Coordinates of C-alpha atoms in Angstrom, one line a residue:
Chain A
M118 CA 186.8 42.2 132.4
I119 CA 183.3 43.7 131.4
S120 CA 181.9 46.3 134.1
D121 CA 179.7 48.2 131.9
P122 CA 176.2 46.7 132.2
D123 CA 174.9 48.1 129.0
V124 CA 177.9 46.2 127.2
V125 CA 176.6 42.9 129.2
G126 CA 173.0 43.7 128.2
L127 CA 173.9 44.3 124.8
L128 CA 176.0 41.1 124.2
Y129 CA 173.1 39.0 125.9
L130 CA 171.2 40.4 123.5
V131 CA 173.0 39.5 120.4
A132 CA 173.0 35.8 122.0
I133 CA 169.1 35.8 122.3
V134 CA 168.8 37.2 118.6
C135 CA 171.0 34.1 117.8
F136 CA 168.7 31.8 119.5
I137 CA 165.7 33.0 117.9
F138 CA 167.2 32.7 114.6
A139 CA 168.2 29.1 115.7
L140 CA 164.5 28.3 116.1
R141 CA 163.4 30.4 112.9
F142 CA 165.7 28.2 110.9
L143 CA 164.0 25.3 112.1
S144 CA 161.2 25.7 109.7
S145 CA 162.8 23.9 107.0
P146 CA 165.3 20.8 107.0
K147 CA 167.5 22.9 104.6
H148 CA 168.5 25.5 106.9
A149 CA 168.0 23.5 110.0
R150 CA 171.6 22.7 110.7
K151 CA 172.7 26.0 110.1
G152 CA 170.4 27.3 112.6
N153 CA 171.6 25.2 115.1
W154 CA 175.1 26.3 114.8
V155 CA 173.9 29.9 115.1
G156 CA 172.1 29.0 118.4
G157 CA 175.6 27.5 119.5
A158 CA 177.5 30.8 118.8
G159 CA 174.8 32.7 120.4
M160 CA 175.5 30.2 123.6
V161 CA 179.2 31.0 123.6
I162 CA 178.7 34.7 123.6
A163 CA 176.4 34.4 126.3
I164 CA 178.8 32.1 128.2
A165 CA 181.9 34.2 127.4
T166 CA 180.3 37.5 128.4
T167 CA 179.4 35.8 131.9
L168 CA 182.7 34.6 132.4
A169 CA 184.0 38.1 131.8
L170 CA 181.9 39.8 134.2
D171 CA 183.8 41.8 136.8
G172 CA 184.4 39.9 140.4
I173 CA 183.9 36.2 138.9
G174 CA 186.1 34.1 141.0
N175 CA 186.5 30.1 141.8
W176 CA 187.9 29.7 138.3
A177 CA 189.0 26.1 139.4
L178 CA 185.5 25.2 140.2
I179 CA 183.9 26.7 137.3
I180 CA 186.4 25.0 134.9
A181 CA 186.3 21.6 136.8
G182 CA 182.2 21.6 136.8
G183 CA 182.1 22.9 133.1
V184 CA 184.5 20.2 131.8
I185 CA 182.9 17.2 133.8
G186 CA 179.4 18.7 132.3
S187 CA 180.6 18.9 128.8
V188 CA 182.4 15.4 128.8
I189 CA 179.3 13.8 130.2
G190 CA 177.2 15.5 127.7
I191 CA 179.6 14.9 124.6
I192 CA 179.8 11.1 125.5
G193 CA 175.7 10.9 126.0
A194 CA 175.3 13.0 122.6
R195 CA 177.6 10.8 120.6
T196 CA 176.6 7.3 121.6
V197 CA 173.0 7.4 122.2
K198 CA 171.1 5.3 119.5
M199 CA 168.5 7.4 117.6
T200 CA 165.6 5.0 119.1
A201 CA 166.8 6.1 122.5
M202 CA 166.6 9.6 121.7
P203 CA 163.5 10.3 123.9
Q204 CA 165.3 9.3 127.0
M205 CA 168.2 11.4 126.0
V206 CA 166.1 14.3 125.7
A207 CA 164.5 13.7 128.9
L208 CA 167.9 13.1 130.7
F209 CA 169.2 16.4 129.2
N210 CA 166.0 18.2 130.0
G211 CA 165.8 16.9 133.4
V212 CA 169.6 18.4 134.3
G213 CA 168.5 21.4 133.1
G214 CA 165.6 21.7 135.6
G215 CA 167.9 20.2 138.4
A216 CA 170.5 23.2 137.5
A217 CA 167.7 26.0 137.6
A218 CA 166.7 24.6 141.1
L219 CA 170.3 24.5 142.3
V220 CA 170.8 28.1 141.3
A221 CA 167.9 29.2 143.1
L222 CA 168.8 27.5 146.3
A223 CA 172.5 29.1 146.0
E224 CA 170.7 32.2 145.5
F225 CA 168.6 32.1 148.5
H226 CA 171.6 31.0 150.6
V227 CA 173.7 33.8 149.6
A228 CA 170.9 36.5 150.1
G229 CA 170.5 35.1 153.5
G230 CA 166.8 36.6 153.9
D231 CA 167.4 39.8 151.9
L232 CA 165.5 38.9 148.8
G233 CA 162.7 41.2 147.7
G234 CA 159.2 40.1 147.1
E235 CA 160.0 39.7 143.3
E236 CA 163.2 37.6 144.1
I237 CA 161.7 35.0 146.5
V238 CA 158.5 34.8 144.6
S239 CA 160.7 34.0 141.5
T240 CA 163.0 31.8 143.7
V241 CA 160.5 29.4 144.8
L242 CA 159.1 29.1 141.3
S243 CA 162.5 28.3 139.9
A244 CA 163.1 25.8 142.6
L245 CA 159.6 24.2 142.4
I246 CA 159.2 23.9 138.8
G247 CA 162.9 23.0 138.3
S248 CA 162.4 20.2 140.7
V249 CA 159.7 18.7 139.5
S250 CA 161.1 18.9 135.9
F251 CA 164.4 17.2 137.3
A252 CA 162.2 14.2 139.2
G253 CA 159.5 13.8 136.2
S254 CA 162.5 13.7 133.5
M255 CA 164.4 11.1 135.5
V256 CA 161.4 8.7 135.8
A257 CA 160.6 9.2 132.3
F258 CA 164.1 8.4 131.3
A259 CA 163.7 5.2 133.6
K260 CA 160.4 4.3 132.0
L261 CA 161.8 4.6 128.4
Q262 CA 164.9 3.1 129.2
E263 CA 162.7 0.4 130.4
W264 CA 164.3 0.5 133.9
L265 CA 161.1 1.0 135.1
S266 CA 157.6 -0.8 133.4
G267 CA 156.3 1.6 130.8
R268 CA 152.4 0.3 131.7
P269 CA 151.0 3.0 134.3
I270 CA 152.2 2.6 137.7
V271 CA 149.1 3.3 140.0
F272 CA 147.7 2.9 143.4
T273 CA 144.2 4.1 145.0
G274 CA 143.9 7.7 146.0
Q275 CA 147.0 8.2 144.0
N276 CA 145.7 11.6 142.3
V277 CA 144.6 12.9 145.9
F278 CA 147.9 12.2 147.6
N279 CA 149.6 13.7 144.5
V280 CA 147.8 16.9 144.8
G281 CA 148.3 16.8 148.7
I282 CA 152.4 16.6 148.0
L283 CA 152.1 19.7 145.4
L284 CA 149.9 21.6 147.8
G285 CA 152.3 21.0 150.6
A286 CA 155.3 22.3 148.4
V287 CA 153.0 25.2 147.5
A288 CA 152.3 26.0 151.1
L289 CA 156.0 25.8 151.9
G290 CA 156.5 28.3 148.9
V291 CA 153.9 30.8 150.3
A292 CA 155.7 30.8 153.8
L293 CA 158.7 31.5 152.2
V294 CA 157.0 34.3 150.1
A295 CA 155.0 35.4 153.5
G296 CA 158.7 36.2 155.0
V297 CA 159.9 33.0 156.5
D298 CA 163.5 33.1 156.1
E299 CA 164.6 29.6 156.9
Q300 CA 166.7 27.8 154.3
W301 CA 165.3 24.2 155.5
V302 CA 161.9 25.2 154.2
L303 CA 163.2 26.0 151.1
I304 CA 165.1 22.5 151.1
A305 CA 162.0 20.8 152.2
L306 CA 160.0 22.4 149.3
I307 CA 162.6 21.1 146.8
A308 CA 162.2 17.8 148.4
L309 CA 158.5 17.6 148.0
A310 CA 158.8 18.9 144.5
L311 CA 161.1 16.1 143.4
L312 CA 158.7 13.6 145.0
F313 CA 155.8 15.2 143.3
G314 CA 157.8 15.0 140.1
V315 CA 158.5 11.3 140.6
L316 CA 154.5 10.5 141.3
F317 CA 153.2 12.6 138.6
V318 CA 155.1 10.7 135.9
L319 CA 154.7 7.2 137.4
P320 CA 151.2 6.6 136.5
I321 CA 151.7 7.7 132.8
G322 CA 151.7 5.2 130.2
G323 CA 154.3 4.8 127.4
A324 CA 152.2 6.0 124.5
D325 CA 151.8 9.3 126.3
M326 CA 155.7 10.0 126.8
P327 CA 155.6 12.1 123.7
V328 CA 153.1 14.5 125.8
V329 CA 155.1 14.4 129.0
I330 CA 158.3 15.0 127.4
S331 CA 157.3 18.0 125.9
L332 CA 155.4 19.1 129.1
L333 CA 158.5 18.7 131.1
N334 CA 160.7 20.4 128.3
A335 CA 158.2 23.5 129.0
F336 CA 158.7 23.2 132.7
T337 CA 162.5 23.6 132.2
G338 CA 162.1 26.4 130.0
L339 CA 159.8 28.1 132.6
A340 CA 162.3 27.3 135.6
A341 CA 165.0 29.0 133.6
S342 CA 162.7 31.8 133.0
A343 CA 162.1 32.3 136.4
T344 CA 165.7 32.3 137.3
G345 CA 166.2 35.1 135.0
F346 CA 163.9 37.3 137.3
V347 CA 166.0 36.1 140.1
L348 CA 169.4 37.3 138.7
D349 CA 167.4 40.3 136.9
S350 CA 168.6 38.8 133.6
L351 CA 166.5 39.5 130.7
M352 CA 168.2 36.9 128.5
L353 CA 167.2 34.1 130.7
I354 CA 163.7 35.4 130.8
V355 CA 163.3 35.6 127.2
A356 CA 165.5 32.2 126.4
G357 CA 163.7 30.3 129.2
M358 CA 160.3 31.5 128.1
L359 CA 160.7 30.7 124.3
V360 CA 161.6 27.1 125.4
G361 CA 158.3 27.3 128.0
A362 CA 156.2 28.5 125.0
S363 CA 157.5 26.1 122.5
G364 CA 156.8 23.4 125.0
M365 CA 153.5 24.3 125.9
L366 CA 152.6 24.4 121.9
L367 CA 154.1 21.0 121.3
T368 CA 152.2 19.5 124.2
L369 CA 149.3 20.7 122.9
L370 CA 149.6 19.5 119.5
M371 CA 150.6 16.2 120.9
A372 CA 147.4 15.9 122.9
R373 CA 145.4 17.0 120.0
A374 CA 146.9 14.4 117.8
M375 CA 145.8 11.8 120.4
N376 CA 142.2 13.6 120.7
R377 CA 142.9 13.7 124.4
S378 CA 142.9 16.8 127.1
I379 CA 146.1 17.3 128.8
A380 CA 144.5 16.4 131.9
N381 CA 143.3 13.2 130.5
V382 CA 146.8 12.1 129.6
L383 CA 148.2 13.5 132.7
F384 CA 146.0 12.0 135.1
G385 CA 144.3 9.2 133.1
A386 CA 146.6 6.5 133.4
F387 CA 145.9 5.4 130.2
G388 CA 147.3 2.1 128.4
Q389 CA 146.5 0.1 131.4
V390 CA 145.9 -3.9 130.0
Q391 CA 142.0 -3.0 129.6
T392 CA 139.5 -6.0 129.7
G393 CA 136.9 -5.7 127.2
A394 CA 137.9 -2.3 126.1
G395 CA 136.4 -0.9 123.0
G396 CA 132.9 -2.0 124.0
T397 CA 131.8 -5.6 123.7
R398 CA 133.3 -7.1 120.9
V399 CA 131.0 -9.2 118.7
D400 CA 132.7 -12.2 117.8
D401 CA 131.4 -12.4 114.1
G402 CA 133.5 -15.3 112.9
R403 CA 136.1 -13.3 110.9
T404 CA 139.4 -14.3 111.2
V405 CA 142.8 -12.9 110.7
R406 CA 144.6 -14.0 107.1
A407 CA 148.2 -14.7 107.3
T408 CA 150.5 -14.1 104.3
S409 CA 153.6 -15.0 102.9
P410 CA 156.8 -12.8 102.0
E411 CA 156.5 -14.2 98.2
D412 CA 152.7 -13.1 98.0
V413 CA 153.4 -9.9 99.4
A414 CA 156.6 -9.1 97.1
V415 CA 154.1 -9.9 94.1
Q416 CA 151.5 -7.6 95.4
L417 CA 154.1 -5.1 95.9
S418 CA 156.1 -5.3 92.7
F419 CA 153.0 -4.6 90.7
A420 CA 151.6 -2.1 92.5
R421 CA 151.5 1.5 91.1
K422 CA 151.6 3.2 94.6
V423 CA 152.5 1.7 97.9
V424 CA 152.6 3.7 101.3
V425 CA 154.8 2.7 104.1
V426 CA 153.0 3.1 107.3
P427 CA 156.0 3.0 110.0
G428 CA 155.4 2.5 113.7
Y429 CA 157.7 2.3 116.6
G430 CA 157.9 -1.6 116.1
L431 CA 160.1 -0.7 113.0
A432 CA 162.4 1.1 115.2
V433 CA 162.5 -1.6 117.6
A434 CA 163.4 -4.2 115.1
Q435 CA 166.1 -1.8 113.7
A436 CA 164.6 -2.4 110.3
Q437 CA 164.8 1.2 108.9
H438 CA 167.5 0.6 106.8
D439 CA 165.7 -2.5 105.2
V440 CA 163.0 -0.7 104.6
R441 CA 164.8 1.9 102.6
Q442 CA 166.4 -0.7 100.7
L443 CA 162.8 -2.4 99.8
A444 CA 161.5 0.9 98.9
E445 CA 164.7 1.7 96.5
L446 CA 164.1 -1.5 95.0
L447 CA 160.5 -0.9 94.3
E448 CA 161.0 2.6 92.8
E449 CA 163.5 1.1 90.6
K450 CA 160.5 -1.0 89.3
G451 CA 158.5 2.0 88.6
V452 CA 156.4 1.6 91.9
D453 CA 155.5 5.2 93.7
V454 CA 156.7 4.8 97.3
A455 CA 155.8 7.2 100.1
Y456 CA 155.9 7.0 103.8
A457 CA 152.9 8.1 106.0
I458 CA 154.1 9.3 109.3
H459 CA 151.3 9.6 112.1
P460 CA 152.3 12.8 114.5
V461 CA 152.5 10.5 117.6
A462 CA 154.5 7.7 115.9
G463 CA 157.4 6.7 117.9
R464 CA 158.0 7.6 121.5
M465 CA 158.5 11.6 121.1
P466 CA 157.2 14.1 118.5
G467 CA 158.7 13.8 115.2
H468 CA 160.7 10.7 116.3
M469 CA 159.9 8.5 113.4
N470 CA 161.1 11.3 110.7
V471 CA 164.6 11.1 112.8
L472 CA 164.8 7.4 112.4
L473 CA 164.0 7.3 108.8
A474 CA 166.5 10.2 108.2
E475 CA 169.1 8.0 109.8
A476 CA 168.3 5.3 107.5
N477 CA 169.0 7.9 104.4
V478 CA 165.2 8.1 103.6
P479 CA 165.0 11.4 102.0
Y480 CA 162.8 13.9 103.7
D481 CA 160.6 14.8 100.6
Q482 CA 159.3 11.1 100.7
L483 CA 158.0 11.6 104.3
K484 CA 154.3 12.8 104.3
E485 CA 152.4 13.9 107.3
M486 CA 149.0 12.6 108.2
D487 CA 147.0 15.5 106.6
E488 CA 148.9 15.3 103.3
I489 CA 148.6 11.5 102.9
N490 CA 145.4 10.7 104.1
P491 CA 143.4 11.8 101.2
D492 CA 146.0 9.7 98.9
F493 CA 144.9 6.3 100.5
P494 CA 141.9 5.6 98.3
Q495 CA 144.2 5.7 95.2
T496 CA 146.9 3.5 97.0
D497 CA 147.2 -0.3 95.7
V498 CA 149.2 -1.0 98.8
A499 CA 149.4 0.0 102.4
L500 CA 152.5 -1.5 104.1
V501 CA 151.9 -1.3 107.8
I502 CA 155.3 -2.2 109.7
G503 CA 155.0 -2.3 113.4
A504 CA 152.4 0.4 113.9
N505 CA 149.0 -0.3 115.4
D506 CA 147.0 2.3 117.6
V507 CA 147.3 4.7 114.7
V508 CA 145.9 2.7 112.0
N509 CA 142.9 1.6 114.3
P510 CA 139.6 2.4 112.6
A511 CA 137.9 2.2 115.8
A512 CA 139.3 5.6 116.6
R513 CA 137.0 6.4 113.8
S514 CA 133.9 4.3 114.2
D515 CA 133.8 2.9 117.9
P516 CA 132.7 5.6 120.2
A517 CA 133.1 3.1 123.4
S518 CA 137.1 2.8 122.3
P519 CA 139.7 4.4 124.6
I520 CA 141.0 5.9 121.2
Y521 CA 137.7 7.0 119.8
G522 CA 138.0 10.6 118.0
M523 CA 142.1 10.2 117.6
P524 CA 142.9 11.3 114.1
I525 CA 144.6 8.2 112.4
L526 CA 146.2 7.3 109.0
D527 CA 143.2 6.0 106.9
V528 CA 145.1 2.8 105.7
D529 CA 142.0 0.8 105.6
K530 CA 140.7 2.8 102.7
A531 CA 143.7 1.5 100.4
A532 CA 143.0 -1.4 98.1
S533 CA 145.1 -3.8 100.1
V534 CA 146.7 -3.6 103.4
I535 CA 149.6 -5.9 104.8
V536 CA 150.3 -5.5 108.3
M537 CA 153.8 -6.7 109.3
K538 CA 153.5 -7.5 113.1
R539 CA 155.4 -9.9 115.5
S540 CA 152.0 -11.4 117.1
M541 CA 148.5 -10.4 117.7
A542 CA 149.4 -8.5 121.0
P543 CA 147.6 -5.2 121.3
G544 CA 149.3 -1.9 120.9
F545 CA 150.5 0.3 123.8
A546 CA 147.1 1.5 124.1
G547 CA 146.1 -2.0 125.0
I548 CA 143.2 -2.5 122.8
D549 CA 142.4 -4.7 119.9
N550 CA 142.5 -3.7 116.1
E551 CA 139.4 -4.4 113.7
L552 CA 141.8 -3.3 110.7
F553 CA 143.5 -6.8 111.1
L554 CA 140.0 -8.4 110.6
E555 CA 139.3 -6.3 107.4
P556 CA 138.8 -8.3 104.3
Q557 CA 141.6 -6.5 102.2
T558 CA 143.9 -7.1 105.2
T559 CA 146.5 -9.8 105.6
M560 CA 149.1 -10.5 108.1
L561 CA 152.6 -11.1 107.7
F562 CA 153.8 -12.4 110.9
G563 CA 157.6 -12.4 112.4
N564 CA 160.2 -9.9 113.2
A565 CA 159.9 -6.9 111.0
K566 CA 163.8 -7.0 110.0
D567 CA 163.6 -10.7 109.1
S568 CA 160.4 -10.4 107.1
I569 CA 161.8 -7.3 105.2
V570 CA 165.0 -8.9 104.4
K571 CA 162.6 -12.1 102.9
L572 CA 160.8 -9.4 101.0
I573 CA 163.8 -8.1 99.6
A574 CA 164.9 -11.2 98.2
A575 CA 161.4 -12.0 97.0
V576 CA 161.1 -9.0 95.1
K577 CA 164.3 -9.2 93.6
A578 CA 163.7 -12.8 92.6
S579 CA 160.1 -11.8 91.0
Chain B
M197 CA 173.7 42.7 138.2
T198 CA 171.8 45.8 137.1
D199 CA 168.5 46.7 138.4
I200 CA 165.6 45.9 136.0
S201 CA 162.0 47.0 136.9
L202 CA 159.6 44.2 137.2
V203 CA 157.4 45.8 134.8
V204 CA 159.9 45.7 132.4
E205 CA 160.6 42.4 132.7
L206 CA 156.9 41.0 132.7
T207 CA 156.6 43.1 129.4
V208 CA 159.8 41.3 127.9
L209 CA 158.3 37.8 129.4
V210 CA 154.9 38.4 127.8
L211 CA 156.7 39.5 124.4
A212 CA 158.7 36.2 124.5
I213 CA 155.7 33.9 125.0
F214 CA 154.1 35.4 122.0
L215 CA 157.2 35.3 119.9
G216 CA 157.7 31.8 120.8
F217 CA 154.6 30.7 119.6
E218 CA 154.8 32.6 116.5
V219 CA 158.4 31.0 116.0
I220 CA 157.3 27.1 116.8
A221 CA 154.2 27.3 115.1
K222 CA 156.3 27.4 111.6
V223 CA 158.3 24.6 112.6
P224 CA 157.0 21.2 110.5
T225 CA 156.0 18.1 112.6
M226 CA 159.0 16.3 110.7
L227 CA 161.3 18.5 112.7
H228 CA 159.8 18.2 116.1
T229 CA 162.0 15.7 117.7
P230 CA 165.3 18.2 116.7
L231 CA 163.0 21.2 117.8
M232 CA 162.7 19.5 121.4
S233 CA 166.2 18.6 121.6
G234 CA 167.1 22.3 120.1
T235 CA 165.1 24.3 122.9
N236 CA 166.5 21.7 125.3
F237 CA 169.9 23.0 124.3
I238 CA 168.5 26.9 124.7
H239 CA 167.2 26.2 128.1
G240 CA 170.8 25.3 128.9
I241 CA 171.1 29.0 129.1
V242 CA 170.7 28.3 132.7
V243 CA 174.4 27.6 132.9
V244 CA 174.8 31.4 132.8
G245 CA 173.0 31.4 136.3
A246 CA 175.4 28.7 137.6
I247 CA 178.5 30.7 136.4
I248 CA 177.2 33.7 138.2
V249 CA 176.3 31.6 141.5
L250 CA 179.5 30.0 141.5
G251 CA 181.7 32.7 140.3
F252 CA 180.7 35.0 143.2
A253 CA 180.2 32.3 145.7
D254 CA 182.3 32.4 148.9
D255 CA 181.1 29.8 151.4
G256 CA 181.2 26.0 151.0
F257 CA 177.6 25.6 150.9
T258 CA 177.2 27.8 148.0
K259 CA 180.2 26.5 146.1
A260 CA 179.0 23.0 146.6
V261 CA 175.5 23.8 145.2
G262 CA 177.0 25.9 142.3
V263 CA 179.4 23.2 141.1
V264 CA 176.6 20.8 140.9
A265 CA 174.5 23.3 139.0
M266 CA 177.6 23.7 136.9
V267 CA 177.9 20.1 135.9
L268 CA 174.1 19.8 135.3
A269 CA 173.9 22.8 133.1
S270 CA 177.1 22.4 131.4
A271 CA 175.9 18.8 130.5
N272 CA 172.7 20.1 129.1
V273 CA 174.2 22.7 126.9
V274 CA 176.8 20.7 125.4
G275 CA 174.9 17.4 125.1
G276 CA 171.9 19.3 123.8
W277 CA 173.8 20.8 121.2
F278 CA 175.5 17.9 119.7
V279 CA 172.6 15.6 119.5
T280 CA 170.9 18.3 117.9
D281 CA 173.6 18.7 115.3
R282 CA 173.6 15.1 114.8
M283 CA 170.3 14.6 114.0
L284 CA 169.9 17.7 111.8
E285 CA 172.8 16.1 109.8
M286 CA 170.8 13.2 108.7
F287 CA 168.0 15.0 107.4
K288 CA 168.9 15.0 103.4
R289 CA 167.0 15.7 100.4
R290 CA 166.4 13.1 97.5
P291 CA 169.9 13.2 95.1
E292 CA 169.3 15.0 92.2
G293 CA 168.0 13.3 89.0
R294 CA 166.1 10.5 91.2
E295 CA 162.5 12.2 90.9

């Protein structure tokens, strides 16, 4: 048993250093996996040290809780499909927030009104932020899992009502800090915070989920950090805050990639089906032109440079592996193939890269937006598969469009554009896409997987 | 636990914010999903709080709350780690000789 606080502190320091290395190694896919192992080692050290603290008891309960949680975690992590990764991250994120709130509640109960100013402030923060993160993550999970509609769920006076709930929770928090030592006040605060978490994510549409998930990630980090203040643990403060900072930064990056302020994402209820969005659309008689797999196969086979632009539709159709096959086939014919990944392609930051990596697409073929955009004018064929809003030129040209100003992939600058799409239905932002009417664009309608399988056969035959 | 002064804790907190921004800014967009699940795993450190609360609990209420916290936090840690490992394993370079 360890009783020397310095020894405990030093072991915790080792754990922190491991966590920092884990994040540092993520700067390249080459070392990233090693980094995760280093982080895992840090976690083992932290947990072992804590278990060895003088006076820890209730072993049966600790082991039971740990085993149940671990089994749930392993099963979830092993079975989740890569397309469902955003839900999974939301779920693990939520349980972390819930744990932070419960630790705060238990500490408050044990102290029985004996908490100092610093402890009570951090207890309130931990309970508040942790509960919002828990409830919000669960709603995000339900939306992504399609248990709830992905479209924004709105009612009149919603923002005012939500702010009222939040203010209510904050008022209870202030009362606790001011010296009200009743446990029911903290429980009421948690209840209000849970309600706020639900109401705050409900009106946010599916396209904005990447932002929400990274924000909730930051919240759980902050809650863990606040728990660190309650328990006087520098390790929790640092580890929690690293996550908090990371989540905040990612949230900002995501919002910037959509050219929207965070406030607009959170309170704008973006993506409701809009009638007449994008200003008044002039019906200039242009129509979309459909094409056949055979024609596309010829175009692709004789191209010098092909850029594949994958969107979430590709993942939904589970066509990643087929796309990789098609790309390899074209490369054998001497075609230069690259993948252009928009920062918000998929349902969470970097999601599309994971989906393509799963299909064994080498990561050096995956190009970020800023890297690939200058290449489009020299591209013979841009193959847009299941992407819509991220290639909509209205973002550059139409100030009335809701996505105006959002950085997009400049596929319309390629010599020819082939859009593979199930139908003419609008994307997540709920708006029409001018790209489909451009003279160099042809549409290949149908399920992405079927179309690509036909394309592969046609390319082989040509 | 030891008593650490609030000022020291706040100092460490602020330094951690800057460190977090520094480290995360170097992560390429390509790895943002593993980054999120990796940081997800790291905030599972709250499991240490759950162990302390449960380990020192001596009344029913605290034990009940502590066990639930323990279940949630361990699911966070274990699930977060495994899912990150699964993703990172998939990121591979182009095989040699195919440039």
